[in-house]
Short mmCIF file of C-alpha atoms and ligand atoms in Angstrom, two decimals:
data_model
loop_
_atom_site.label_atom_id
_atom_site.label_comp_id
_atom_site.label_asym_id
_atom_site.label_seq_id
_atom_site.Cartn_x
_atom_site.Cartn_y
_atom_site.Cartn_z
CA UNK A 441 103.49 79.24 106.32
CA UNK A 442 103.79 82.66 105.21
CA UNK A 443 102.04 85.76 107.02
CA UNK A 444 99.72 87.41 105.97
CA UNK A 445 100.58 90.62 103.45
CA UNK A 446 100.09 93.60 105.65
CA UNK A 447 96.64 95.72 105.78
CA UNK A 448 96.44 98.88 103.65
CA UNK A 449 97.92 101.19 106.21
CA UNK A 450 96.71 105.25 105.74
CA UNK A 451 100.20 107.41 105.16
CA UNK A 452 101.47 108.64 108.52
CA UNK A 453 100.45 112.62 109.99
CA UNK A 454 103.98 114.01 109.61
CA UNK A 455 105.00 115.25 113.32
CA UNK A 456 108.79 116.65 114.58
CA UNK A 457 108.84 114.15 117.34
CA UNK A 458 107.03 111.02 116.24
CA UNK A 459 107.91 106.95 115.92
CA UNK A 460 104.64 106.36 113.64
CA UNK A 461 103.55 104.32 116.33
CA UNK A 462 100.41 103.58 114.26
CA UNK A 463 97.88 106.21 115.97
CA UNK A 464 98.37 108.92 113.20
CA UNK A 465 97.37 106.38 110.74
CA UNK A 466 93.87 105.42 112.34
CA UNK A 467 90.56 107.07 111.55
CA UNK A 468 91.05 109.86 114.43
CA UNK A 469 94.64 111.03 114.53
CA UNK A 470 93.83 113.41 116.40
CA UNK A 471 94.18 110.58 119.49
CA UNK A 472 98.32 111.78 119.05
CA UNK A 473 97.51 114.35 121.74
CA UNK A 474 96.41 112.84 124.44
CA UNK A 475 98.12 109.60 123.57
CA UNK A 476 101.76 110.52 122.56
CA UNK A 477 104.51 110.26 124.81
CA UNK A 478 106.19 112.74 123.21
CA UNK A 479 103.43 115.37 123.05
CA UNK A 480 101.84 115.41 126.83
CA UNK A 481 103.07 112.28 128.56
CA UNK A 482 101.39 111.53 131.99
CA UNK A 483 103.59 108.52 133.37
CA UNK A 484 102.27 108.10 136.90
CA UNK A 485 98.81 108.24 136.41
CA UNK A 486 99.51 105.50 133.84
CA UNK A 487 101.51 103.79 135.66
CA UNK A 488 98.94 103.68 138.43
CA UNK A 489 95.83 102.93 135.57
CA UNK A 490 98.27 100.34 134.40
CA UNK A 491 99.76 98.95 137.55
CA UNK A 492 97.12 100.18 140.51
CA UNK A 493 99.92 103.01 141.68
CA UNK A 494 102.87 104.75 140.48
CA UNK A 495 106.14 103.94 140.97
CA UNK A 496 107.68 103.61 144.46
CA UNK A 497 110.98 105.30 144.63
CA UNK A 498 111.32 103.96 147.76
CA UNK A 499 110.91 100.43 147.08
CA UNK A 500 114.55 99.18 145.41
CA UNK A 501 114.92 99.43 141.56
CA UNK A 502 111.57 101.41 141.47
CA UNK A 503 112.87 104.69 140.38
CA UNK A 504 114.81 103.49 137.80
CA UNK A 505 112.15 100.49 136.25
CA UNK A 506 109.21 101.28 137.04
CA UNK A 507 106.58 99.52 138.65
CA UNK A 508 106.82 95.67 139.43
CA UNK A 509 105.93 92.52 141.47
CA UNK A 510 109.35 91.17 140.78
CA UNK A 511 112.34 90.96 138.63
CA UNK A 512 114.32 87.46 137.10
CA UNK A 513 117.48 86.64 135.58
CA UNK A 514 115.56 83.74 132.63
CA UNK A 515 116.35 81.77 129.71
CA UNK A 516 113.98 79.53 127.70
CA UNK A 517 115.20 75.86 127.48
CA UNK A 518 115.98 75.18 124.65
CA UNK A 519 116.34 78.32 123.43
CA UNK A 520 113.73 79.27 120.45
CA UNK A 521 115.35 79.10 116.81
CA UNK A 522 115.68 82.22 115.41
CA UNK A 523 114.62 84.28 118.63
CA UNK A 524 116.72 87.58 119.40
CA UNK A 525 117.75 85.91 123.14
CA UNK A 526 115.82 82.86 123.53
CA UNK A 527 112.21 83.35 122.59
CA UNK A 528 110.35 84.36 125.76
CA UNK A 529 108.36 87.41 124.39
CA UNK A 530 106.96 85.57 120.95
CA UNK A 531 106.79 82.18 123.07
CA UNK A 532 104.47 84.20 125.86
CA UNK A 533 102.12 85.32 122.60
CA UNK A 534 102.05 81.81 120.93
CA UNK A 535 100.87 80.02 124.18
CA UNK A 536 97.97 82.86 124.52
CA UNK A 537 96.75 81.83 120.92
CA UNK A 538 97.79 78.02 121.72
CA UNK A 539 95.38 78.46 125.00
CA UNK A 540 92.45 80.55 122.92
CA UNK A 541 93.20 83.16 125.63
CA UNK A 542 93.62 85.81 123.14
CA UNK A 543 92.13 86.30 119.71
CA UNK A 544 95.40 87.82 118.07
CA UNK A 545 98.16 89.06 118.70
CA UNK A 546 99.55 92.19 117.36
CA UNK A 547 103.45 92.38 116.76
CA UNK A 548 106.20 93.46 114.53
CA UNK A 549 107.33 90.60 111.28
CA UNK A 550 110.06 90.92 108.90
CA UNK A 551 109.55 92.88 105.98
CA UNK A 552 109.77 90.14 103.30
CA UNK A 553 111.61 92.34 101.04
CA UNK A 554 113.91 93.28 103.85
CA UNK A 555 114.67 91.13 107.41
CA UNK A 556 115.54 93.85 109.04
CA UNK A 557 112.16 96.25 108.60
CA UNK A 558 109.65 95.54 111.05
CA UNK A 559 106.16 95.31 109.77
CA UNK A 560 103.32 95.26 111.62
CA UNK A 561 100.76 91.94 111.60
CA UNK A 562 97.98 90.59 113.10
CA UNK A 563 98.98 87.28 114.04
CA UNK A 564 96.01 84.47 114.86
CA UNK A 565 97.64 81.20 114.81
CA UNK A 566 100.59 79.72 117.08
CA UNK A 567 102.79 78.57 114.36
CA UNK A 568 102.87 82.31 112.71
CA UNK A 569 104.33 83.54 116.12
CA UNK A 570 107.57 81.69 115.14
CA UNK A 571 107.94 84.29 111.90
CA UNK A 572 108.49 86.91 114.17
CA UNK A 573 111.04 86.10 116.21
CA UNK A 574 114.08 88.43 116.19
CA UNK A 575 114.91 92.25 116.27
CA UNK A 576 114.69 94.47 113.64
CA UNK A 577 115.35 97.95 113.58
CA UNK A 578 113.38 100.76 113.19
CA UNK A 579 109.73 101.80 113.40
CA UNK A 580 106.49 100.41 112.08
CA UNK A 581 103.08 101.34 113.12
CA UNK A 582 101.94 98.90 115.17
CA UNK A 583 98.97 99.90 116.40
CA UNK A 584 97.40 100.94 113.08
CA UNK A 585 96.09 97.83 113.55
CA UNK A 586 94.27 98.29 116.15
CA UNK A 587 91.74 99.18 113.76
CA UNK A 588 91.36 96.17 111.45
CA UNK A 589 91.82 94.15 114.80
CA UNK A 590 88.12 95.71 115.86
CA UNK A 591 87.11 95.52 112.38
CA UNK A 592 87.80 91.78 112.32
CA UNK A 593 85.83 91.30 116.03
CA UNK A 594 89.02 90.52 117.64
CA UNK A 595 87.95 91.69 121.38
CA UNK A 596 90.90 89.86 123.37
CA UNK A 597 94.32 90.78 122.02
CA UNK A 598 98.08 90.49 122.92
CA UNK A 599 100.58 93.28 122.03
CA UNK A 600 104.07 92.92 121.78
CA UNK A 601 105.91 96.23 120.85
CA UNK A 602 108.68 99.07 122.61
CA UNK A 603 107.72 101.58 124.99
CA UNK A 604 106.85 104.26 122.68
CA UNK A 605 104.04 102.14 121.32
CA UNK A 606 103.18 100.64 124.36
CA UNK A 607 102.76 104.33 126.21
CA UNK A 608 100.14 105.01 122.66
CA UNK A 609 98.67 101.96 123.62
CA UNK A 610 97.75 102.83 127.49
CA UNK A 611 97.19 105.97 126.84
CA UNK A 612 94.37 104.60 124.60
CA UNK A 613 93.53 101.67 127.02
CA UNK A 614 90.07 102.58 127.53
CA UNK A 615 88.62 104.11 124.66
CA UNK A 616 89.50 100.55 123.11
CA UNK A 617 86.85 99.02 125.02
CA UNK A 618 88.39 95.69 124.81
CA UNK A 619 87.32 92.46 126.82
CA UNK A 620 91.31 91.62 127.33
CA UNK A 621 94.49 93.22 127.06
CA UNK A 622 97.63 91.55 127.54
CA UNK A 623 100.91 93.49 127.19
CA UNK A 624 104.50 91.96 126.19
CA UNK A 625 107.14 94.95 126.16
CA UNK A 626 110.34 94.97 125.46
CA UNK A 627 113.18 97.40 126.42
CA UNK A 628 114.12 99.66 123.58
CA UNK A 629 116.95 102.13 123.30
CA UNK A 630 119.20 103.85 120.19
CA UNK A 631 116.89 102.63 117.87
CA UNK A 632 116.90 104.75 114.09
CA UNK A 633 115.17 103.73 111.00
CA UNK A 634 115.82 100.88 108.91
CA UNK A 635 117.57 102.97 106.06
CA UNK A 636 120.36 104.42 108.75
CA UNK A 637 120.91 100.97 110.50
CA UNK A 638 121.81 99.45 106.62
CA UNK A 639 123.98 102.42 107.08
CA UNK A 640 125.69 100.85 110.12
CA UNK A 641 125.16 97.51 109.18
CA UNK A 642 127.36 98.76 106.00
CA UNK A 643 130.21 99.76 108.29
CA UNK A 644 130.73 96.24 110.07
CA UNK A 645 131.06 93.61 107.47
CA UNK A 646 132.23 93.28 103.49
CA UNK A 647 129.10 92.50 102.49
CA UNK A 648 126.37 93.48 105.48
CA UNK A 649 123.84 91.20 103.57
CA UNK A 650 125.72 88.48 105.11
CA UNK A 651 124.96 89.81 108.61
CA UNK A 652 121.58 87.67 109.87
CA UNK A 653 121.53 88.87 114.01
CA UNK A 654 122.79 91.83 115.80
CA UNK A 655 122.51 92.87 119.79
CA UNK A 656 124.05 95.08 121.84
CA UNK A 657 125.04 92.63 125.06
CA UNK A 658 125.45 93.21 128.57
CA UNK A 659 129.37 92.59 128.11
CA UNK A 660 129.77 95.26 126.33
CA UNK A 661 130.25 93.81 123.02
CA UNK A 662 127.91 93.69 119.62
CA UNK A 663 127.73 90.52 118.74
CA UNK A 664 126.99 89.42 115.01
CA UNK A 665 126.17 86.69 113.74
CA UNK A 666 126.62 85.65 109.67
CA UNK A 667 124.91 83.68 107.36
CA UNK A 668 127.58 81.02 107.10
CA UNK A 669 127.46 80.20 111.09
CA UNK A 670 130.00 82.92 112.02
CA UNK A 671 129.75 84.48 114.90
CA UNK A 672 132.43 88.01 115.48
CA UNK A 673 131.77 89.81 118.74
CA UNK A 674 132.80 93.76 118.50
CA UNK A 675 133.72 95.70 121.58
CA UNK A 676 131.40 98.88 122.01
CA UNK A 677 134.22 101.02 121.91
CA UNK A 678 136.00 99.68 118.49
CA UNK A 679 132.57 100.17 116.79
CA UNK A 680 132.88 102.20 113.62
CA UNK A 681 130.46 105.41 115.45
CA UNK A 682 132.90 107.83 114.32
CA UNK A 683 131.74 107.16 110.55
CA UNK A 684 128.27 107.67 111.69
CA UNK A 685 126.40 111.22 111.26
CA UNK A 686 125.75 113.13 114.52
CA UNK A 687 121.98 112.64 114.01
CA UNK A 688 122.61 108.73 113.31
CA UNK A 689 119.73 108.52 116.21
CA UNK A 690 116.58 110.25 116.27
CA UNK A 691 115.69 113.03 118.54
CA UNK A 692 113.16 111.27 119.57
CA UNK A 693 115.31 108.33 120.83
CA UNK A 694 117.81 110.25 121.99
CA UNK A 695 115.01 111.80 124.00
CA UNK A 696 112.10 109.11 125.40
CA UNK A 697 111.97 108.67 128.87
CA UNK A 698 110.92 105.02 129.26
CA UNK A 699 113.68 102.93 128.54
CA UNK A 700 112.49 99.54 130.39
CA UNK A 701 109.08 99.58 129.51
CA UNK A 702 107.12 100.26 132.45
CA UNK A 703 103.93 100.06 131.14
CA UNK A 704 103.62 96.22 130.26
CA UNK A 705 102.60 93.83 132.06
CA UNK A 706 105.48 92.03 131.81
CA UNK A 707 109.26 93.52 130.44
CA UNK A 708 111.23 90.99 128.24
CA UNK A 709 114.91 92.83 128.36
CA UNK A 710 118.33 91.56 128.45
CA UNK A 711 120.07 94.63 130.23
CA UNK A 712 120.40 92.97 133.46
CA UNK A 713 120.34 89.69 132.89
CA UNK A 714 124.25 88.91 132.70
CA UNK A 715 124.02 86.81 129.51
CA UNK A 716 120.52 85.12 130.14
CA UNK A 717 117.27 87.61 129.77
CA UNK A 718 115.99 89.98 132.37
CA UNK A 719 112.56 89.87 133.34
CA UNK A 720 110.23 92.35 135.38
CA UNK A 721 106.58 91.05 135.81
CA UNK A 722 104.94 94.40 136.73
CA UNK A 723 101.25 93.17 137.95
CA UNK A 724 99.02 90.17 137.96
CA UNK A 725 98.69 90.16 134.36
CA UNK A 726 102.08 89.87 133.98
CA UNK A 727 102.22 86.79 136.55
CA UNK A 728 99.42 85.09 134.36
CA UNK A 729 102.19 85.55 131.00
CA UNK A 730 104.75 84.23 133.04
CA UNK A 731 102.86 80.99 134.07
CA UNK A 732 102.33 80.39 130.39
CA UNK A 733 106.01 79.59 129.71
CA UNK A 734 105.54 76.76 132.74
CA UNK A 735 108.47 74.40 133.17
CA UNK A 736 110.52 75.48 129.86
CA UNK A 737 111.92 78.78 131.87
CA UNK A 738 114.70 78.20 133.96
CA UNK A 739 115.26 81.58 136.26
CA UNK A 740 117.74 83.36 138.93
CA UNK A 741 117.39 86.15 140.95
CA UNK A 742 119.19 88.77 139.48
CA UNK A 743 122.76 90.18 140.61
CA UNK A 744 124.50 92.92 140.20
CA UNK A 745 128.63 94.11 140.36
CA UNK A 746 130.73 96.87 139.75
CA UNK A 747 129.88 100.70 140.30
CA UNK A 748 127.55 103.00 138.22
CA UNK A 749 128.49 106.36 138.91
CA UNK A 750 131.85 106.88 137.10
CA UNK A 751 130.80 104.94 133.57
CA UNK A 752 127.15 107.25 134.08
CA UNK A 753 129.32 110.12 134.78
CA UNK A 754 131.97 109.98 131.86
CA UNK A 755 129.08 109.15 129.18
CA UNK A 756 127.27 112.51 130.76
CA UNK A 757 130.39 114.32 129.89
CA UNK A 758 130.67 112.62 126.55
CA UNK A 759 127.21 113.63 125.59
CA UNK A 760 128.23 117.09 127.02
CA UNK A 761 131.55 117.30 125.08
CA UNK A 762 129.62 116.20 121.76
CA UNK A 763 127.37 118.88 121.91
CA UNK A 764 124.65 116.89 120.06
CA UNK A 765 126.66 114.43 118.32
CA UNK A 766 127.48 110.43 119.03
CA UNK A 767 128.94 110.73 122.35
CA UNK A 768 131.95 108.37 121.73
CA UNK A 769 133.44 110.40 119.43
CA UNK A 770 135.50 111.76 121.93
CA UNK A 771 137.28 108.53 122.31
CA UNK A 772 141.07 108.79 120.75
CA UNK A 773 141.62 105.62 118.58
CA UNK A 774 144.43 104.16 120.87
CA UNK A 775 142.10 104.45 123.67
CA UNK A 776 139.50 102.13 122.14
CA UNK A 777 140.71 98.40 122.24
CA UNK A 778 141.98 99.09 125.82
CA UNK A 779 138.66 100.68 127.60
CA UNK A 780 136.70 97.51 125.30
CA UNK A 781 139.31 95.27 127.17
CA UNK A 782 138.37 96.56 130.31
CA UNK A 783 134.66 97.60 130.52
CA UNK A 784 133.57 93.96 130.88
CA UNK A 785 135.84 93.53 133.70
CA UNK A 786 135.75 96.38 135.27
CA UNK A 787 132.43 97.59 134.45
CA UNK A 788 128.79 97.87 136.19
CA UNK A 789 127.19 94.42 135.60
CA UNK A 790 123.59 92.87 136.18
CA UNK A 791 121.37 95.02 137.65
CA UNK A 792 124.00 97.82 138.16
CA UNK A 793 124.44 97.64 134.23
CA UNK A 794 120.51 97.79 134.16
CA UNK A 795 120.53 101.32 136.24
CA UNK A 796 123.90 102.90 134.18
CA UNK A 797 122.14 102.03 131.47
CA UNK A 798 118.61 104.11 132.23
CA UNK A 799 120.71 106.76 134.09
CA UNK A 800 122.29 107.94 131.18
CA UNK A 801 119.54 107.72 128.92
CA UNK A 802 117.29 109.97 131.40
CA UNK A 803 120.64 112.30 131.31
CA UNK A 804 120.71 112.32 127.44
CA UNK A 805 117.03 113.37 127.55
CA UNK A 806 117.65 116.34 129.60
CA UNK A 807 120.91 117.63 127.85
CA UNK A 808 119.41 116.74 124.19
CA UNK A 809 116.06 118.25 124.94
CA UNK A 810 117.52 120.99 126.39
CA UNK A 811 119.83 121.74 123.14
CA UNK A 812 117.34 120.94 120.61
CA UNK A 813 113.57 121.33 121.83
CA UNK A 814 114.23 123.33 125.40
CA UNK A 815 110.56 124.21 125.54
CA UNK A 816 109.36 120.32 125.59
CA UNK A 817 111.39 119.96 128.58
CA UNK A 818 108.48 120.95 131.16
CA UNK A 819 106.14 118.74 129.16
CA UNK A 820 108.03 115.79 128.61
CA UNK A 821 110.30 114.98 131.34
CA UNK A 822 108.66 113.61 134.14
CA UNK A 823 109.82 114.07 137.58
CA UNK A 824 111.53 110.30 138.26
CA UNK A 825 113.73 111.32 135.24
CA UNK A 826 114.89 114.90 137.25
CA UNK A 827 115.60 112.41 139.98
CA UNK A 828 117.63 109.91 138.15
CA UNK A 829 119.98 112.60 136.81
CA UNK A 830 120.26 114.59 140.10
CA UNK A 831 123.28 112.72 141.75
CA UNK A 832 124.89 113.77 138.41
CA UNK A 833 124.61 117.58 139.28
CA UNK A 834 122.02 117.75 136.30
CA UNK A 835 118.52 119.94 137.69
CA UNK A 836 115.73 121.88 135.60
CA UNK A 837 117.26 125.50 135.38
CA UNK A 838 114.45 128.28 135.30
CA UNK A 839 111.69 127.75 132.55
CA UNK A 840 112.28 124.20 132.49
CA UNK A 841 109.69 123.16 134.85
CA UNK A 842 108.26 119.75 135.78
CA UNK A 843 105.27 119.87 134.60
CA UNK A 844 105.02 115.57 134.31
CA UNK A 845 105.43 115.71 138.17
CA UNK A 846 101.61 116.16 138.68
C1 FAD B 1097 115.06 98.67 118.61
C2 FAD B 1097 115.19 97.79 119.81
C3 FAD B 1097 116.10 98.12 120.82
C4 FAD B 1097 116.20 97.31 121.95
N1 FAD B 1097 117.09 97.68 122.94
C5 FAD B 1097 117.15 96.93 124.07
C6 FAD B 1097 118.01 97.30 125.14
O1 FAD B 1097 118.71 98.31 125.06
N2 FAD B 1097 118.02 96.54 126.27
C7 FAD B 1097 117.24 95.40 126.40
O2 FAD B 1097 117.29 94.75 127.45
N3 FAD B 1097 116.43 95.01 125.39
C8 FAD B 1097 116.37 95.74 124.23
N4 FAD B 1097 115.55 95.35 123.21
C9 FAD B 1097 114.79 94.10 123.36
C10 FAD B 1097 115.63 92.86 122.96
O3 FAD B 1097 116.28 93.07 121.74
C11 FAD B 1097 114.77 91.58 122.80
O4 FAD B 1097 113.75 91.83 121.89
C12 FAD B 1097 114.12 91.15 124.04
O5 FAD B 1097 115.10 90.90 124.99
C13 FAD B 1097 113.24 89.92 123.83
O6 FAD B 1097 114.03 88.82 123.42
P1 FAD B 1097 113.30 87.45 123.02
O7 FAD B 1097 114.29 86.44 122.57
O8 FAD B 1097 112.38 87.09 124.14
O9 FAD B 1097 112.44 87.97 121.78
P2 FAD B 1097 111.78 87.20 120.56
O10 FAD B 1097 110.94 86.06 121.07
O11 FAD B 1097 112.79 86.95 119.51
O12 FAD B 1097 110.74 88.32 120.06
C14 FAD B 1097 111.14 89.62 119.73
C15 FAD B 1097 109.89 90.45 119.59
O13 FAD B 1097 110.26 91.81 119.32
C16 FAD B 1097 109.49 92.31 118.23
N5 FAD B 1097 110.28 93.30 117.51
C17 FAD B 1097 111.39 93.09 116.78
N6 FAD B 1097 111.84 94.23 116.25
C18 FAD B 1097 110.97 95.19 116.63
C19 FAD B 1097 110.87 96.58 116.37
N7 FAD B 1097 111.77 97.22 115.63
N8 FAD B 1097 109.85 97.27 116.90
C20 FAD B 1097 108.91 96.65 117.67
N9 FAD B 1097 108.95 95.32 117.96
C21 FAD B 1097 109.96 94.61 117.43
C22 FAD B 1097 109.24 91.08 117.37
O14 FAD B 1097 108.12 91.26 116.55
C23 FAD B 1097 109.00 90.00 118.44
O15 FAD B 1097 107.67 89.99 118.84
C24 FAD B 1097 115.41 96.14 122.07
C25 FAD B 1097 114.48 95.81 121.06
C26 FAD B 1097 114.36 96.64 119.95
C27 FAD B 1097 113.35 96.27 118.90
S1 SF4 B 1098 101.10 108.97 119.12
FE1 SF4 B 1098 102.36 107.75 117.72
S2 SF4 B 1098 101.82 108.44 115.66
FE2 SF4 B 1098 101.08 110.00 117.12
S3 SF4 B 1098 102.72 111.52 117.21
FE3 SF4 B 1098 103.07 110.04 118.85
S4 SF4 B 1098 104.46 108.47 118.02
FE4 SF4 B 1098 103.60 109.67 116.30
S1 SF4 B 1099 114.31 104.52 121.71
FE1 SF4 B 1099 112.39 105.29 122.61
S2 SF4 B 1099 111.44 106.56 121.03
FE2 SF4 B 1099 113.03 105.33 120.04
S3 SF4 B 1099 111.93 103.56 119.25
FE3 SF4 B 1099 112.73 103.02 121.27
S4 SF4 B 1099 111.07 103.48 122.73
FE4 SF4 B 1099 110.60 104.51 120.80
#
C-alpha cells in the first residue's frame, strides 16, 4: 500500500544554521527562536521538562548521553525486512497504532522519486510503518506536520526523527497542547543533504544506483549492501573522503551538540551496541515503548573495551590539522589499509566506542564553531559539552562564554 503523497509544505525561512526541521514552514516561524537548537538552545532545563532533571554527571555515562533509566545492547528477532538494524524504532511506532495508543505517527518515508530523500508523512495505519523502514540521508521537515496533524484532530501522536528535530519538538512541547506525546529518537551524526550523499554514494560503486543500504558500523567499517544481494564492507579509513569537498558536511552538523538524542524518550542507536542496537530508555515513557516490543527483543547489558583517549585525541588533532576540512585527509594513502586493519582490533568498542564517538563530536563543535561562527559559541555550547572536551586540553578562551550553563 502506498503512502500517502506528502501535504503541501510552505517553502522553508532561509537561516545560516538551519536543518528545515519543519518549524520555519508552519504558520508562526517565528517559533525558530525559542525552539532552535542552533539559535538559543537550553539543554538542561529540557532535559529536566523532558526527563524530571538534567543530566547527572555523576551518575556513569550521564555526561556523555544524557539522561536515562537504563541502557541495552538489543536486536529484534527476526530482524524487520528492510529495517536499517533490525526494526526497533518503526516496530515501537507500528505497535502504538496496532494498540490505538497513538493517533499517528509522524516520521521520515522514502522519497518515491528517490530512496534515499527522506520525506516527511503522517503515518495512521500499522502496515504503512513498514514503508519507512531504513536510513536516508539528509533533511526533511518533519515537524511541518505538526500542523496538518492538529488540523486532522490527531491529539495523541508518536514522533520518530534525529535530535535536531526532536530538540524543535521539546522546545515546542507545550504550546502543542497535546493529550500524548511519545518520542522515538535516533542518534544522528555527519549527516549532509541528499544531493552531496549521491555525491558520495557516486564515489563507492560503478553504478551507485545499485547501492540499496549504507551504515557506518561500530567495527569501523561502511557496510553496503547492492541490489543483487552483495554485500562489500569498506574500512573507514580506505573511504574515498579525500575526493570529498571540505564542506562535504554542514556546519550545522559539524556543529550540534546532541549526538545521542537525549531528549526522547527512548534512543534507538547502534554506536554501542557491538553489532546488535544500543538502546537508552530515558524515562517512564520510554519504559512503556520498550514493553511494546514484548518477547520479540532479545537484550544484553552493554560492554565496553579498548581505550578512548588516544583515537579522541588523534581525530582532535586531525580536525585541528584540517583547519575546517574532512579531518582524515591527513591520512597518507599507505597508512590507510593498515590503521582500517587495526582499528577494529585495537580500537575503543561498545560503550567506550559510544563515548569516543560523542567526545569528538563535542570537540568538533568547539574547534568548528570557533573557526567559523566564534560568536555562537557562548550561545550554543552548553556546559556538559566544555566538560567533555576538557581532558583534551580544549576550554572556552575569553569571549567564549558559557552561556548554556544556566
Ligand atoms: C542521518 C543519520 C545518521 C545517523 N547516525 C547514527 C550514528 O552515528 N550512530 C547511531 O547509533 N545511530 C545513527 N543513526 C540511527 C541509525 O541509522 C538507525 O536509524 C537506528 O539505529 C534505528 O535502527 P532501526 O533498525 O531500529 O530503524 P528502522 O526501524 O529501520 O527505522 C528507521 C527510522 O529512521 C527514520 N529516518 C530515516 N532516515 C531519516 C532521516 N534522514 N531523518 C530523520 N529520520 C530518518 C525512518 O523514517 C524510520 O522511522 C543515524 C540516523 C540518521 C538518519
Ligand atoms: S527551528 Fe528548525 S526550521 Fe527553525 S531555524 Fe532551527 S532547524 Fe531551522
Ligand atoms: S548531525 Fe546534528 S544537525 Fe545534522 S542532521 Fe544530525 S542531529 Fe541534525
Amino acid at each position: 500500500m502506498p503512502l500517502d503523497a506528502p501535504q503541501e509544505i510552505a517553502p522553508p525561512v532561509p537561516r545560516t544554521l538551519c536543518t528545515d526541521c519543519g518549524i520555519s514552514r508552519t504558520a508562526t516561524p517565528k517559533n525558530c527562536a525559542h525552539a532552535c537548537q542552533f539559535i538559543q538552545p537550553d539543554d538542561p532545563r529540557l532535559e529536566t521538562q523532558v526527563h524530571g532533571r538534567p543530566r547527572d554527571p555523576t551518575r556513569p555515562d550521564e555526561l556523555h548521553f544524557g539522561p536515562f533509566r537504563r541502557m541495552l545492547r538489543a536486536k529484534l528477532v527476526p530482524p524487520k525486512q528492510g529495517a536499517q538494524w533490525t526494526g526497533i524504532a518503526t516496530t515501537i511506532a507500528q505497535r502504538l497504532l496496532e494498540s490505538n495508543t497513538v493517533d499517528a505517527v509522524l516520521t521520515m518515508a522514502p522519497d518515491p522519486a528517490d530512496k534515499w530523500r527522506p520525506t516527511p508523512v503522517l503515518v495512521t495505519t500499522p502496515e504503512e510503518m513498514a514503508q519507512c523502514r531504513g536510513m536516508r540521508m539528509g533533511y526533511a521537515p518533519l515537524l511541518a506536520l505538526l500542523e496538518p496533524a492538529k488540523a486532522k484532530g490527531y491529539k495523541r501522536l508518536a514522533v520518530i526523527g534525529i535530535p535536531c528535530q526532536v530538540y524543535a519538538l521539546r522546545a515546542l512541547e507545550k504550546q502543542l497542547a497535546l493529550d500524548r506525546l511519545y518520542v522515538i529518537g535516533t542518534p544522528c551524526s555527519d549527516n549532509t543533504t541528499t544531493d552531496r550523499f549521491h555525491d558520495f554514494l557516486a564515489l563507492l560503486a560503478e553504478d551507485p544506483s545499485t547501492i540499496t543500504y549504507l551504515e557506518f558500523r561500530a567495527d569501523y567499517r561502511v557496510e553496503l549492501r547492492f541490489t543483487d544481494g552483495r554485500i562489500k564492507l569498506i574500512p573507514f579509513l580506505k573511504l574515498p573522503i579525500s575526493k570529498l569537498p571540505s564542506d562535504f558536511f554542514p556546519i550545522t552538523c559539524r556543529t550540534c551538540v546532541d549526538y545521542t538524542n537525549v531528549l526522547a524518550d527512548i534512543t534507538v542507536g547502534y554506536m554501542a551496541g557491538q553489532g546488535d542496537q544500543w538502546l537508552l530508555v530515558r524515562n517512564e515513557k520510554g519504559e512503556e515503548l520498550l514493553a511494546t516490543l514484548g518477547t520479540d527483543l532479545h537484550t544484553e547489558p552493554p560492554a565496553a573495551a579498548g581505550k578512548r583517549t588516544s583515537a579522541v585525541k588523534g581525530f582532535i588533532a586531525n580536525v585541528e590539522r584540517a583547519a575546517g576540512g574532512l579531518p582524515l585527509r591527513s591520512m597518507p594513502n599507505w597508512l590507510r589499509p593498515i590503521m582500517g586493519w587495526l582499528m577494529p582490533r585495537i580500537g575503543p568498542k561498545g560503550l567506550e566506542f559510544a563515548r569516543a564517538r560523542v567526545e569528538m563530536k563535542a570537540a568538533e563543535t568547539v574547534l568548528h564553531l570557533r573557526r567559523e561562527h566564534p560568536r555562537r559559541m557562548r550561545h550554543m555550547i552548553p556546559a556538559h559539552v566544555w566538560a567533555l572536551v576538557k581532558p583534551y586540553g580544549l576550554k572556552p578562551e575569553a569571549g567564549e562564554g558559557v552561556e548554556g550553563s544556566k
